[in-house]
Short mmCIF file of C-alpha atoms and ligand atoms in Angstrom, two decimals:
data_model
loop_
_atom_site.label_atom_id
_atom_site.label_comp_id
_atom_site.label_asym_id
_atom_site.label_seq_id
_atom_site.Cartn_x
_atom_site.Cartn_y
_atom_site.Cartn_z
CA UNK A 1 59.65 5.64 -2.34
CA UNK A 2 56.26 4.07 -0.47
CA UNK A 3 54.26 2.31 -3.11
CA UNK A 4 50.68 2.20 -2.72
CA UNK A 5 48.67 -0.27 -1.93
CA UNK A 6 45.91 -1.39 -4.04
CA UNK A 7 42.67 -2.13 -1.99
CA UNK A 8 40.61 -4.55 -3.33
CA UNK A 9 36.89 -5.10 -2.89
CA UNK A 10 34.00 -7.84 -3.75
CA UNK A 11 30.93 -6.67 -4.35
CA UNK A 12 28.16 -8.64 -4.21
CA UNK A 13 25.72 -7.88 -6.78
CA UNK A 14 25.23 -5.87 -9.38
CA UNK A 15 22.16 -3.86 -9.30
CA UNK A 16 21.95 0.07 -8.74
CA UNK A 17 24.14 0.40 -5.43
CA UNK A 18 26.13 -1.83 -6.61
CA UNK A 19 27.48 -0.96 -9.65
CA UNK A 20 27.44 2.61 -8.19
CA UNK A 21 29.57 1.52 -5.97
CA UNK A 22 32.07 -0.18 -8.08
CA UNK A 23 32.52 2.43 -10.29
CA UNK A 24 32.81 4.95 -7.33
CA UNK A 25 35.68 2.39 -5.88
CA UNK A 26 37.31 2.19 -8.98
CA UNK A 27 37.72 5.23 -9.70
CA UNK A 28 39.61 5.75 -6.23
CA UNK A 29 42.27 3.22 -7.63
CA UNK A 30 40.74 0.04 -6.00
CA UNK A 31 40.86 -3.33 -7.79
CA UNK A 32 37.25 -4.64 -7.79
CA UNK A 33 35.08 -7.52 -8.35
CA UNK A 34 31.80 -7.67 -8.62
CA UNK A 35 29.80 -10.74 -8.27
CA UNK A 36 25.94 -11.01 -9.99
CA UNK A 37 23.98 -13.91 -10.34
CA UNK A 38 21.66 -13.34 -12.89
CA UNK A 39 23.12 -14.91 -15.88
CA UNK A 40 23.09 -10.65 -16.83
CA UNK A 41 22.02 -7.37 -16.92
CA UNK A 42 18.32 -8.35 -15.77
CA UNK A 43 15.11 -7.17 -18.75
CA UNK A 44 12.64 -7.82 -15.95
CA UNK A 45 11.23 -3.57 -14.09
CA UNK A 46 9.18 -1.11 -13.96
CA UNK A 47 9.28 2.94 -14.05
CA UNK A 48 10.81 4.58 -11.30
CA UNK A 49 10.47 8.30 -10.61
CA UNK A 50 14.13 9.09 -9.71
CA UNK A 51 14.82 12.33 -7.64
CA UNK A 52 16.00 14.13 -4.49
CA UNK A 53 19.11 12.89 -3.25
CA UNK A 54 19.42 10.47 -6.35
CA UNK A 55 19.74 13.57 -8.75
CA UNK A 56 21.98 15.03 -6.58
CA UNK A 57 24.48 12.26 -6.15
CA UNK A 58 23.69 11.47 -9.83
CA UNK A 59 24.75 14.74 -11.22
CA UNK A 60 27.77 15.13 -8.44
CA UNK A 61 29.29 11.85 -9.82
CA UNK A 62 28.34 12.15 -13.59
CA UNK A 63 25.16 10.13 -13.69
CA UNK A 64 23.41 12.09 -14.43
CA UNK A 65 23.57 12.87 -18.78
CA UNK A 66 23.38 8.82 -18.85
CA UNK A 67 19.82 8.36 -16.89
CA UNK A 68 18.93 11.78 -18.48
CA UNK A 69 19.91 10.52 -21.74
CA UNK A 70 16.88 7.53 -20.83
CA UNK A 71 14.54 9.09 -19.42
CA UNK A 72 10.82 8.82 -20.26
CA UNK A 73 8.47 11.60 -20.90
CA UNK A 74 5.32 11.76 -18.28
CA UNK A 75 2.39 13.70 -19.51
CA UNK A 76 -0.37 12.92 -17.16
CA UNK A 77 -0.56 11.29 -13.81
CA UNK A 78 -4.37 10.03 -13.86
CA UNK A 79 -6.19 7.50 -11.98
CA UNK A 80 -9.11 5.85 -13.54
CA UNK A 81 -11.91 4.04 -13.02
CA UNK A 82 -12.78 0.46 -14.58
CA UNK A 83 -13.95 1.92 -17.93
CA UNK A 84 -11.38 4.42 -18.57
CA UNK A 85 -12.96 7.42 -16.85
CA UNK A 86 -10.34 9.35 -14.94
CA UNK A 87 -11.59 10.08 -11.48
CA UNK A 88 -8.36 12.16 -10.56
CA UNK A 89 -5.15 13.48 -11.68
CA UNK A 90 -2.01 14.71 -10.59
CA UNK A 91 0.17 17.97 -11.77
CA UNK A 92 3.23 15.82 -12.16
CA UNK A 93 4.90 19.40 -13.54
CA UNK A 94 4.41 20.16 -9.54
CA UNK A 95 5.76 17.10 -8.34
CA UNK A 96 8.90 17.71 -10.11
CA UNK A 97 9.05 21.14 -8.74
CA UNK A 98 8.73 20.13 -5.10
CA UNK A 99 11.22 17.67 -5.71
CA UNK A 100 13.91 20.01 -7.04
CA UNK A 101 12.60 20.55 -10.36
CA UNK A 102 14.51 17.87 -11.89
CA UNK A 103 12.66 13.80 -11.76
CA UNK A 104 13.32 11.24 -14.19
CA UNK A 105 11.47 8.47 -15.14
CA UNK A 106 13.23 5.54 -15.43
CA UNK A 107 12.47 2.50 -16.24
CA UNK A 108 14.97 -0.19 -13.57
CA UNK A 109 16.87 -1.72 -15.99
CA UNK A 110 17.41 1.20 -18.11
CA UNK A 111 18.75 2.77 -14.77
CA UNK A 112 21.56 -0.38 -14.05
CA UNK A 113 22.35 -0.55 -17.14
CA UNK A 114 23.13 3.62 -17.18
CA UNK A 115 25.84 2.56 -14.28
CA UNK A 116 26.56 -0.41 -16.01
CA UNK A 117 27.52 1.30 -18.65
CA UNK A 118 29.61 3.67 -16.55
CA UNK A 119 32.10 1.63 -15.65
CA UNK A 120 33.63 2.53 -19.07
CA UNK A 121 34.64 5.86 -16.82
CA UNK A 122 37.35 3.68 -14.73
CA UNK A 123 40.29 2.44 -16.02
CA UNK A 124 40.54 -0.96 -18.01
CA UNK A 125 40.74 -3.68 -15.15
CA UNK A 126 40.11 -1.79 -12.04
CA UNK A 127 36.43 -3.22 -12.32
CA UNK A 128 35.18 -6.80 -13.26
CA UNK A 129 31.86 -8.17 -13.20
CA UNK A 130 31.23 -11.45 -13.34
CA UNK A 131 27.55 -12.36 -14.65
CA UNK A 132 26.26 -15.56 -13.54
CA UNK A 133 28.16 -15.60 -10.30
CA UNK A 134 26.47 -16.23 -6.97
CA UNK A 135 27.38 -14.97 -4.15
CA UNK A 136 28.52 -18.12 -1.28
CA UNK A 137 30.54 -19.00 1.93
CA UNK A 138 31.82 -15.70 3.73
CA UNK A 139 34.54 -15.29 5.84
CA UNK A 140 36.04 -13.19 7.43
CA UNK A 141 39.73 -13.21 9.36
CA UNK A 142 43.12 -11.36 10.14
CA UNK A 143 44.13 -10.74 6.38
CA UNK A 144 41.26 -9.99 4.92
CA UNK A 145 37.35 -10.90 3.54
CA UNK A 146 36.88 -14.42 1.45
CA UNK A 147 33.61 -15.36 -0.37
CA UNK A 148 33.69 -18.57 -2.40
CA UNK A 149 31.72 -18.68 -5.91
CA UNK A 150 29.37 -21.31 -7.27
CA UNK A 151 30.82 -23.56 -4.39
CA UNK A 152 33.84 -22.77 -6.19
CA UNK A 153 37.22 -22.97 -3.83
CA UNK A 154 38.00 -20.10 -1.72
CA UNK A 155 38.95 -16.61 -3.89
CA UNK A 156 42.23 -14.81 -2.94
CA UNK A 157 41.07 -12.92 0.33
CA UNK A 158 39.16 -8.81 0.39
CA UNK A 159 40.34 -5.73 2.37
CA UNK A 160 36.28 -5.16 2.22
CA UNK A 161 33.05 -6.79 0.98
CA UNK A 162 29.87 -5.04 -0.25
CA UNK A 163 26.42 -6.60 0.54
CA UNK A 164 24.69 -4.37 -2.58
CA UNK A 165 22.16 -7.70 -2.77
CA UNK A 166 19.22 -6.10 -1.90
CA UNK A 167 15.70 -6.95 0.10
CA UNK A 168 16.67 -10.44 0.79
CA UNK A 169 20.17 -10.18 0.62
CA UNK A 170 22.47 -13.86 1.49
CA UNK A 171 24.97 -10.90 2.15
CA UNK A 172 23.07 -10.35 5.66
CA UNK A 173 21.61 -13.49 5.98
CA UNK A 174 24.99 -14.55 6.69
CA UNK A 175 26.83 -11.92 8.61
CA UNK A 176 24.15 -9.89 10.66
CA UNK A 177 21.30 -12.73 10.71
CA UNK A 178 18.12 -14.72 9.21
CA UNK A 179 16.04 -12.55 7.30
CA UNK A 180 12.97 -12.51 9.64
CA UNK A 181 15.05 -10.23 11.87
CA UNK A 182 14.94 -7.49 9.87
CA UNK A 183 12.13 -7.53 6.95
CA UNK A 184 9.00 -5.87 8.45
CA UNK A 185 5.99 -6.27 5.48
CA UNK A 186 3.94 -3.73 4.66
CA UNK A 187 1.05 -5.85 3.96
CA UNK A 188 1.24 -5.43 0.55
CA UNK A 189 2.76 -8.02 -2.35
CA UNK A 190 3.40 -6.09 -5.60
CA UNK A 191 4.13 -7.89 -9.46
CA UNK A 192 5.63 -5.71 -12.14
CA UNK A 193 6.35 -6.32 -16.13
CA UNK A 194 6.87 -5.33 -19.62
CA UNK A 195 4.47 -6.56 -22.27
CA UNK A 196 4.63 -5.70 -26.21
CA UNK A 197 0.88 -4.23 -26.75
CA UNK A 198 0.70 -2.21 -29.72
CA UNK A 199 -2.79 -1.31 -28.57
CA UNK A 200 -2.74 -0.01 -25.44
CA UNK A 201 0.95 1.12 -25.80
CA UNK A 202 -0.51 3.89 -27.93
CA UNK A 203 -3.28 4.32 -25.78
CA UNK A 204 -1.29 4.94 -22.62
CA UNK A 205 1.81 6.21 -24.60
CA UNK A 206 3.97 8.74 -22.04
CA UNK A 207 0.95 8.83 -19.98
CA UNK A 208 1.13 6.63 -15.60
CA UNK A 209 -2.69 5.32 -15.71
CA UNK A 210 -3.53 3.77 -12.24
CA UNK A 211 -6.36 2.87 -11.38
CA UNK A 212 -8.87 4.48 -8.63
CA UNK A 213 -9.76 1.19 -7.12
CA UNK A 214 -9.75 -0.51 -3.31
CA UNK A 215 -7.11 -2.97 -1.71
CA UNK A 216 -5.09 -3.18 -4.93
CA UNK A 217 -4.36 -1.03 -7.46
CA UNK A 218 -2.64 -1.20 -11.05
CA UNK A 219 -0.56 0.91 -12.88
CA UNK A 220 0.52 0.59 -16.39
CA UNK A 221 3.00 3.38 -18.43
CA UNK A 222 2.93 2.89 -22.55
CA UNK A 223 7.04 2.77 -22.85
CA UNK A 224 8.94 4.34 -26.32
CA UNK A 225 8.34 0.77 -28.08
CA UNK A 226 5.38 -0.92 -28.14
CA UNK A 227 5.83 -2.00 -24.77
CA UNK A 228 3.44 -1.38 -21.96
CA UNK A 229 5.58 -1.34 -18.56
CA UNK A 230 3.28 -2.82 -15.79
CA UNK A 231 2.77 -3.15 -11.94
CA UNK A 232 -0.12 -3.82 -9.72
CA UNK A 233 -0.14 -3.94 -6.10
CA UNK A 234 -2.41 -5.58 -4.26
CA UNK A 235 -2.96 -6.15 0.11
CA UNK A 236 -1.01 -9.35 1.50
CA UNK A 237 -0.70 -10.46 4.53
CA UNK A 238 1.24 -13.30 3.58
CA UNK A 239 3.78 -11.78 5.06
CA UNK A 240 7.62 -12.43 5.19
CA UNK A 241 9.69 -14.22 1.79
CA UNK A 242 9.07 -17.59 1.52
CA UNK A 243 5.63 -17.97 2.23
CA UNK A 244 4.59 -17.48 -1.32
CA UNK A 245 1.13 -17.22 -1.95
CA UNK A 246 -1.38 -19.70 -3.57
CA UNK A 247 -0.68 -20.19 -7.33
CA UNK A 248 1.39 -18.88 -10.59
CA UNK A 249 1.50 -14.60 -10.61
CA UNK A 250 -0.44 -15.06 -13.43
CA UNK A 251 -3.43 -16.64 -10.73
CA UNK A 252 -3.01 -14.37 -8.37
CA UNK A 253 -3.21 -11.51 -10.38
CA UNK A 254 -6.44 -13.21 -12.14
CA UNK A 255 -8.27 -13.58 -8.63
CA UNK A 256 -7.28 -10.07 -7.33
CA UNK A 257 -8.04 -7.56 -10.29
CA UNK A 258 -9.88 -9.55 -12.23
CA UNK A 259 -13.11 -5.92 -13.11
CA UNK A 260 -10.43 -3.77 -13.27
CA UNK A 261 -11.48 -2.42 -17.38
CA UNK A 262 -10.65 -4.15 -20.31
CA UNK A 263 -7.47 -2.60 -20.14
CA UNK A 264 -6.17 -4.65 -17.04
CA UNK A 265 -7.69 -7.29 -18.20
CA UNK A 266 -5.83 -7.40 -21.45
CA UNK A 267 -2.71 -7.23 -19.26
CA UNK A 268 -3.54 -10.20 -16.90
CA UNK A 269 -3.61 -12.23 -20.08
CA UNK A 270 -0.47 -11.34 -21.03
CA UNK A 271 0.92 -11.73 -17.30
CA UNK A 272 4.80 -13.46 -18.72
CA UNK A 273 5.26 -16.52 -15.91
CA UNK A 274 8.11 -15.10 -14.11
CA UNK A 275 7.43 -11.68 -13.02
CA UNK A 276 8.67 -9.39 -10.02
CA UNK A 277 6.67 -10.99 -7.29
CA UNK A 278 7.28 -9.97 -4.21
CA UNK A 279 6.08 -8.87 -1.37
CA UNK A 280 6.52 -4.96 -0.66
CA UNK A 281 8.48 -4.06 2.72
CA UNK A 282 11.73 -2.54 4.13
CA UNK A 283 14.59 -3.81 6.09
CA UNK A 284 14.83 -2.34 9.46
CA UNK A 285 18.46 -3.27 10.82
CA UNK A 286 20.20 -1.78 14.05
CA UNK A 287 23.76 -2.10 12.08
CA UNK A 288 25.18 -2.51 8.55
CA UNK A 289 28.50 -2.81 9.25
CA UNK A 290 30.79 -5.47 11.03
CA UNK A 291 34.34 -6.60 10.50
CA UNK A 292 34.89 -6.07 6.42
CA UNK A 293 31.44 -5.93 5.85
CA UNK A 294 29.50 -3.48 4.39
CA UNK A 295 25.90 -3.23 3.13
CA UNK A 296 23.90 -0.40 0.75
CA UNK A 297 20.74 -0.33 -1.34
CA UNK A 298 18.16 -2.19 -0.29
CA UNK A 299 20.49 -4.81 1.47
CA UNK A 300 20.02 -2.70 4.24
CA UNK A 301 17.70 -0.46 4.37
CA UNK A 302 14.41 -0.88 2.10
CA UNK A 303 12.55 1.88 2.65
CA UNK A 304 9.83 -0.17 0.05
CA UNK A 305 8.21 1.30 -3.38
CA UNK A 306 5.76 3.67 -1.61
CA UNK A 307 8.28 5.57 -0.12
CA UNK A 308 9.18 5.70 -4.29
CA UNK A 309 12.76 6.77 -3.84
CA UNK A 310 14.68 3.72 -2.76
CA UNK A 311 16.63 3.35 -6.58
CA UNK A 312 17.54 7.41 -5.23
CA UNK A 313 18.86 6.10 -2.49
CA UNK A 314 20.97 2.99 -3.67
CA UNK A 315 22.26 5.86 -5.71
CA UNK A 316 23.16 7.98 -3.25
CA UNK A 317 24.41 5.40 -0.64
CA UNK A 318 26.52 4.56 -2.84
CA UNK A 319 28.34 7.29 -4.09
CA UNK A 320 28.72 7.99 -0.51
CA UNK A 321 30.07 5.00 0.48
CA UNK A 322 32.30 5.51 -2.39
CA UNK A 323 33.31 9.10 -1.34
CA UNK A 324 34.76 7.53 2.33
CA UNK A 325 36.13 4.22 1.31
CA UNK A 326 37.70 5.29 -1.57
CA UNK A 327 40.38 7.30 0.17
CA UNK A 328 40.91 4.14 2.52
CA UNK A 329 44.58 3.13 1.19
CA UNK A 330 45.33 0.90 4.60
CA UNK A 331 43.16 -1.91 6.53
CA UNK A 332 43.09 0.31 8.90
CA UNK A 333 41.64 2.43 7.43
CA UNK A 334 38.25 0.45 6.87
CA UNK A 335 36.33 0.08 9.57
CA UNK A 336 36.96 4.06 10.86
CA UNK A 337 34.91 4.30 7.21
CA UNK A 338 32.70 1.87 7.68
CA UNK A 339 30.80 3.51 10.75
CA UNK A 340 31.56 6.74 9.28
CA UNK A 341 29.15 6.00 6.27
CA UNK A 342 26.38 4.44 8.71
CA UNK A 343 26.97 7.51 10.67
CA UNK A 344 26.23 9.39 7.99
CA UNK A 345 23.47 8.25 6.45
CA UNK A 346 21.21 6.22 8.45
CA UNK A 347 19.48 9.15 9.57
CA UNK A 348 18.44 9.66 5.95
CA UNK A 349 17.39 6.41 4.96
CA UNK A 350 15.43 6.13 8.62
CA UNK A 351 13.75 9.44 7.33
CA UNK A 352 12.88 8.03 4.17
CA UNK A 353 10.85 5.29 6.05
CA UNK A 354 9.34 6.92 8.00
CA UNK A 355 7.47 8.44 5.02
CA UNK A 356 7.09 5.19 3.65
CA UNK A 357 5.68 4.12 6.22
CA UNK A 358 2.79 6.89 6.40
CA UNK A 359 2.60 6.14 2.16
CA UNK A 360 1.72 2.85 2.83
CA UNK A 361 -0.71 3.25 5.18
CA UNK A 362 -2.62 5.37 2.19
CA UNK A 363 -1.29 3.77 -1.10
CA UNK A 364 -4.50 1.62 -1.56
CA UNK A 365 -8.06 2.62 0.09
CA UNK A 366 -9.20 0.66 2.58
CA UNK A 367 -12.38 1.26 1.69
CA UNK A 368 -15.15 4.07 -0.60
CA UNK A 369 -14.09 6.59 1.78
CA UNK A 370 -11.27 6.71 2.05
CA UNK A 371 -10.90 6.34 -1.78
CA UNK A 372 -13.02 9.51 -1.60
CA UNK A 373 -10.53 10.48 0.70
CA UNK A 374 -7.28 9.99 -1.93
CA UNK A 375 -9.64 11.48 -4.62
CA UNK A 376 -9.89 14.88 -2.77
CA UNK A 377 -6.48 14.95 -1.17
CA UNK A 378 -4.57 14.99 -5.37
CA UNK A 379 -7.68 17.50 -6.14
CA UNK A 380 -5.97 19.60 -2.83
CA UNK A 381 -2.49 18.81 -3.58
CA UNK A 382 -3.08 21.31 -7.22
CA UNK A 383 -4.18 24.12 -4.83
CA UNK A 384 -1.48 27.37 -4.16
CA UNK A 385 1.08 26.08 -1.00
CA UNK A 386 -0.66 22.07 -0.95
CA UNK A 387 3.15 21.24 -3.12
CA UNK A 388 4.48 21.18 0.12
CA UNK A 389 2.93 19.69 2.47
CA UNK A 390 1.75 16.66 -0.31
CA UNK A 391 6.05 17.00 -0.79
CA UNK A 392 6.65 16.29 2.64
CA UNK A 393 4.00 13.63 3.22
CA UNK A 394 6.19 11.85 -0.45
CA UNK A 395 9.42 12.17 -0.24
CA UNK A 396 10.51 13.32 3.41
CA UNK A 397 13.25 15.59 3.37
CA UNK A 398 15.22 13.79 0.08
CA UNK A 399 12.15 16.49 -1.15
CA UNK A 400 13.92 20.02 -1.80
CA UNK A 401 11.56 22.48 -0.01
C1 FAD B 501 6.93 -1.83 -8.27
C2 FAD B 501 8.05 -1.24 -7.64
C3 FAD B 501 8.33 0.38 -8.18
C4 FAD B 501 9.68 0.73 -7.75
N1 FAD B 501 9.49 2.35 -7.82
C5 FAD B 501 10.56 3.13 -7.44
C6 FAD B 501 10.59 3.96 -7.76
O1 FAD B 501 9.34 4.99 -8.37
N2 FAD B 501 11.71 5.35 -7.09
C7 FAD B 501 12.52 4.57 -6.40
O2 FAD B 501 13.53 5.03 -6.24
N3 FAD B 501 12.28 2.75 -6.26
C8 FAD B 501 11.51 2.13 -6.45
N4 FAD B 501 11.61 1.25 -6.21
C9 FAD B 501 12.58 0.50 -5.16
C10 FAD B 501 14.34 0.34 -6.35
O3 FAD B 501 13.86 -0.37 -7.17
C11 FAD B 501 14.64 -0.95 -5.07
O4 FAD B 501 14.94 -0.06 -3.77
C12 FAD B 501 16.59 -0.49 -6.05
O5 FAD B 501 16.29 -1.14 -7.04
C13 FAD B 501 16.99 -1.04 -5.29
O6 FAD B 501 18.53 -1.24 -5.53
P1 FAD B 501 19.85 -2.32 -4.58
O7 FAD B 501 20.73 -2.54 -6.16
O8 FAD B 501 19.59 -2.52 -3.64
O9 FAD B 501 19.32 -3.68 -5.51
P2 FAD B 501 18.47 -4.38 -6.89
O10 FAD B 501 18.07 -3.49 -7.50
O11 FAD B 501 17.29 -5.68 -5.93
O12 FAD B 501 19.79 -5.30 -6.90
C14 FAD B 501 20.25 -6.38 -6.33
C15 FAD B 501 21.31 -7.52 -7.44
O13 FAD B 501 21.89 -8.32 -6.27
C16 FAD B 501 21.96 -9.23 -7.05
N5 FAD B 501 22.47 -10.68 -6.51
C17 FAD B 501 21.01 -10.92 -4.91
N6 FAD B 501 22.02 -11.78 -4.21
C18 FAD B 501 22.60 -12.57 -4.83
C19 FAD B 501 23.94 -13.67 -4.58
N7 FAD B 501 24.18 -14.18 -3.34
N8 FAD B 501 25.25 -13.33 -5.52
C20 FAD B 501 24.94 -12.91 -6.09
N9 FAD B 501 23.61 -11.54 -6.79
C21 FAD B 501 22.54 -11.74 -6.24
C22 FAD B 501 20.44 -9.51 -7.64
O14 FAD B 501 20.06 -10.22 -8.95
C23 FAD B 501 20.27 -7.85 -7.67
O15 FAD B 501 20.52 -8.02 -9.57
C24 FAD B 501 10.59 0.70 -6.59
C25 FAD B 501 11.04 -1.03 -6.62
C26 FAD B 501 8.96 -1.55 -7.25
C27 FAD B 501 9.49 -3.35 -6.98
#
C-alpha cells in the first residue's frame, strides 16, 4: 500500500491572501501553519471594492456567500466641494455592470474575518493560525524550509514557505532581497481609520463621499453601526518605507487636509494615534519563487490602492496557488508547481499594475484644469458606451467587457 505523504506548509501572514491559501491547501489535505504577527485579527481598515477575478475565485472556492453576507450597500458615490455640495457623481450601478455584474463593497477586516471563518470548512487541526507569532529567520535546505518564530528554536521543516505578509514582506526581504529593490512608490501617502461618529454616520450612511480637491483626497463612508470609515490620500514624495514624514499621522493630516469642509475637519480631530498609515506603492519583482519559498498577494505583486483590486487579486492569486500546489504529494513536485503558479498569475498582476499606474497619474488632480477634466470624465462616463472605456481604464482585463 502506498502511504501518501502529508505535505506541510508554513504561511507567513494571516491577511487575505494568507488565509485563503491556507484554506485551499488544508482542503487539499496539507498540514498548514499560519504565522501572524498581530496579536489578533486586525480590526483596522477601510472600505474596498471587490470584483472581477476576486469574485470569480470567491465563487469557485465557495467563499462568495460569506463575503456577500457582510457586504455593504452603496447608494451613491459623490465628489463634494468644501461646502458639501456635489460636484459630480459616479453611477455605481454602471461600475457594477462593467465589472461583470458583481461588485461587493467590503470592509477590509470583514473580508479577513470571512476568510478566517471559512477555515471551518477544513478538517479540524489541518490549519492552525498562530496570532502574535512573528516569522523570523528562514533557512531552506535539503529537508525543507525552516522558519523561526519570535526567536524560539527552529521548528519542524516545512515543504513550502508561503510569504503572504503584505507590501513590506519580511519573507521577501530575506529570500529575495531588500525592499528598496522591489517597492515602487507612486508619490502618494494614504491614511485610513474607522471612528465612531453617529452624526456623520447618519449623514453618510451607504454613501461614498469624496472631496473634489487638488493634490489630496479624503473619502468617507457611513457604516452599519455608528461608525464612519475614512481614508485620506495626499501627495508625498518622501518615498520608500522607513522615511516617515515629520509629525504624527494626526498632525500630518491636519497639515494636509484642513479646509476641506467641516466633515473632514471632524474626522481629523478623531484620527486615532495609530491609523493605517503608509506610502501608496506597487511591488514589482522579476521572480516570485525560489527553492521552497513563494510569495503571494501584496508581498509579490501589490497593485496599490489606486488600482482598487489588490484584495480581489489577493483572493484570486491565493486560490490559484492552492490549485497548483494542493495536488502536489512529494517534495519533487513543489518547484514545478510554483513555476506554474507564477507563469499563470504574473500576466494578470502585471496588467493590473499597468492599470494602477495609469490610474495613479490622474488619481489626485494637480491643478484646477485637471480637476475640471476629472469632472468631465466622470460626467462623460454616464454616456452610453463610455462604460467599457472607463472599465478598461479602471480595472484592466479583470473587468468584463
Ligand atoms: C486605503 C486602501 C484602500 C484600498 N482599497 C482597495 C479596494 O477598493 N479594492 C481592493 O481590492 N483592494 C484595495 N486595497 C488593497 C488591499 O487592501 C490589499 O491589496 C490587500 O489587503 C492585500 O492582502 P494581503 O493578504 O496580500 O496582505 P495584507 O492584507 O497586508 O496582510 C499581510 C499580513 O501579514 C502579516 N505580517 C507581516 N509581516 C509578518 C511577519 N514577519 N510575521 C507574521 N505575520 C506578518 C500582517 O500583520 C498582515 O496581517 C486598498 C488598500 C488601502 C491601503
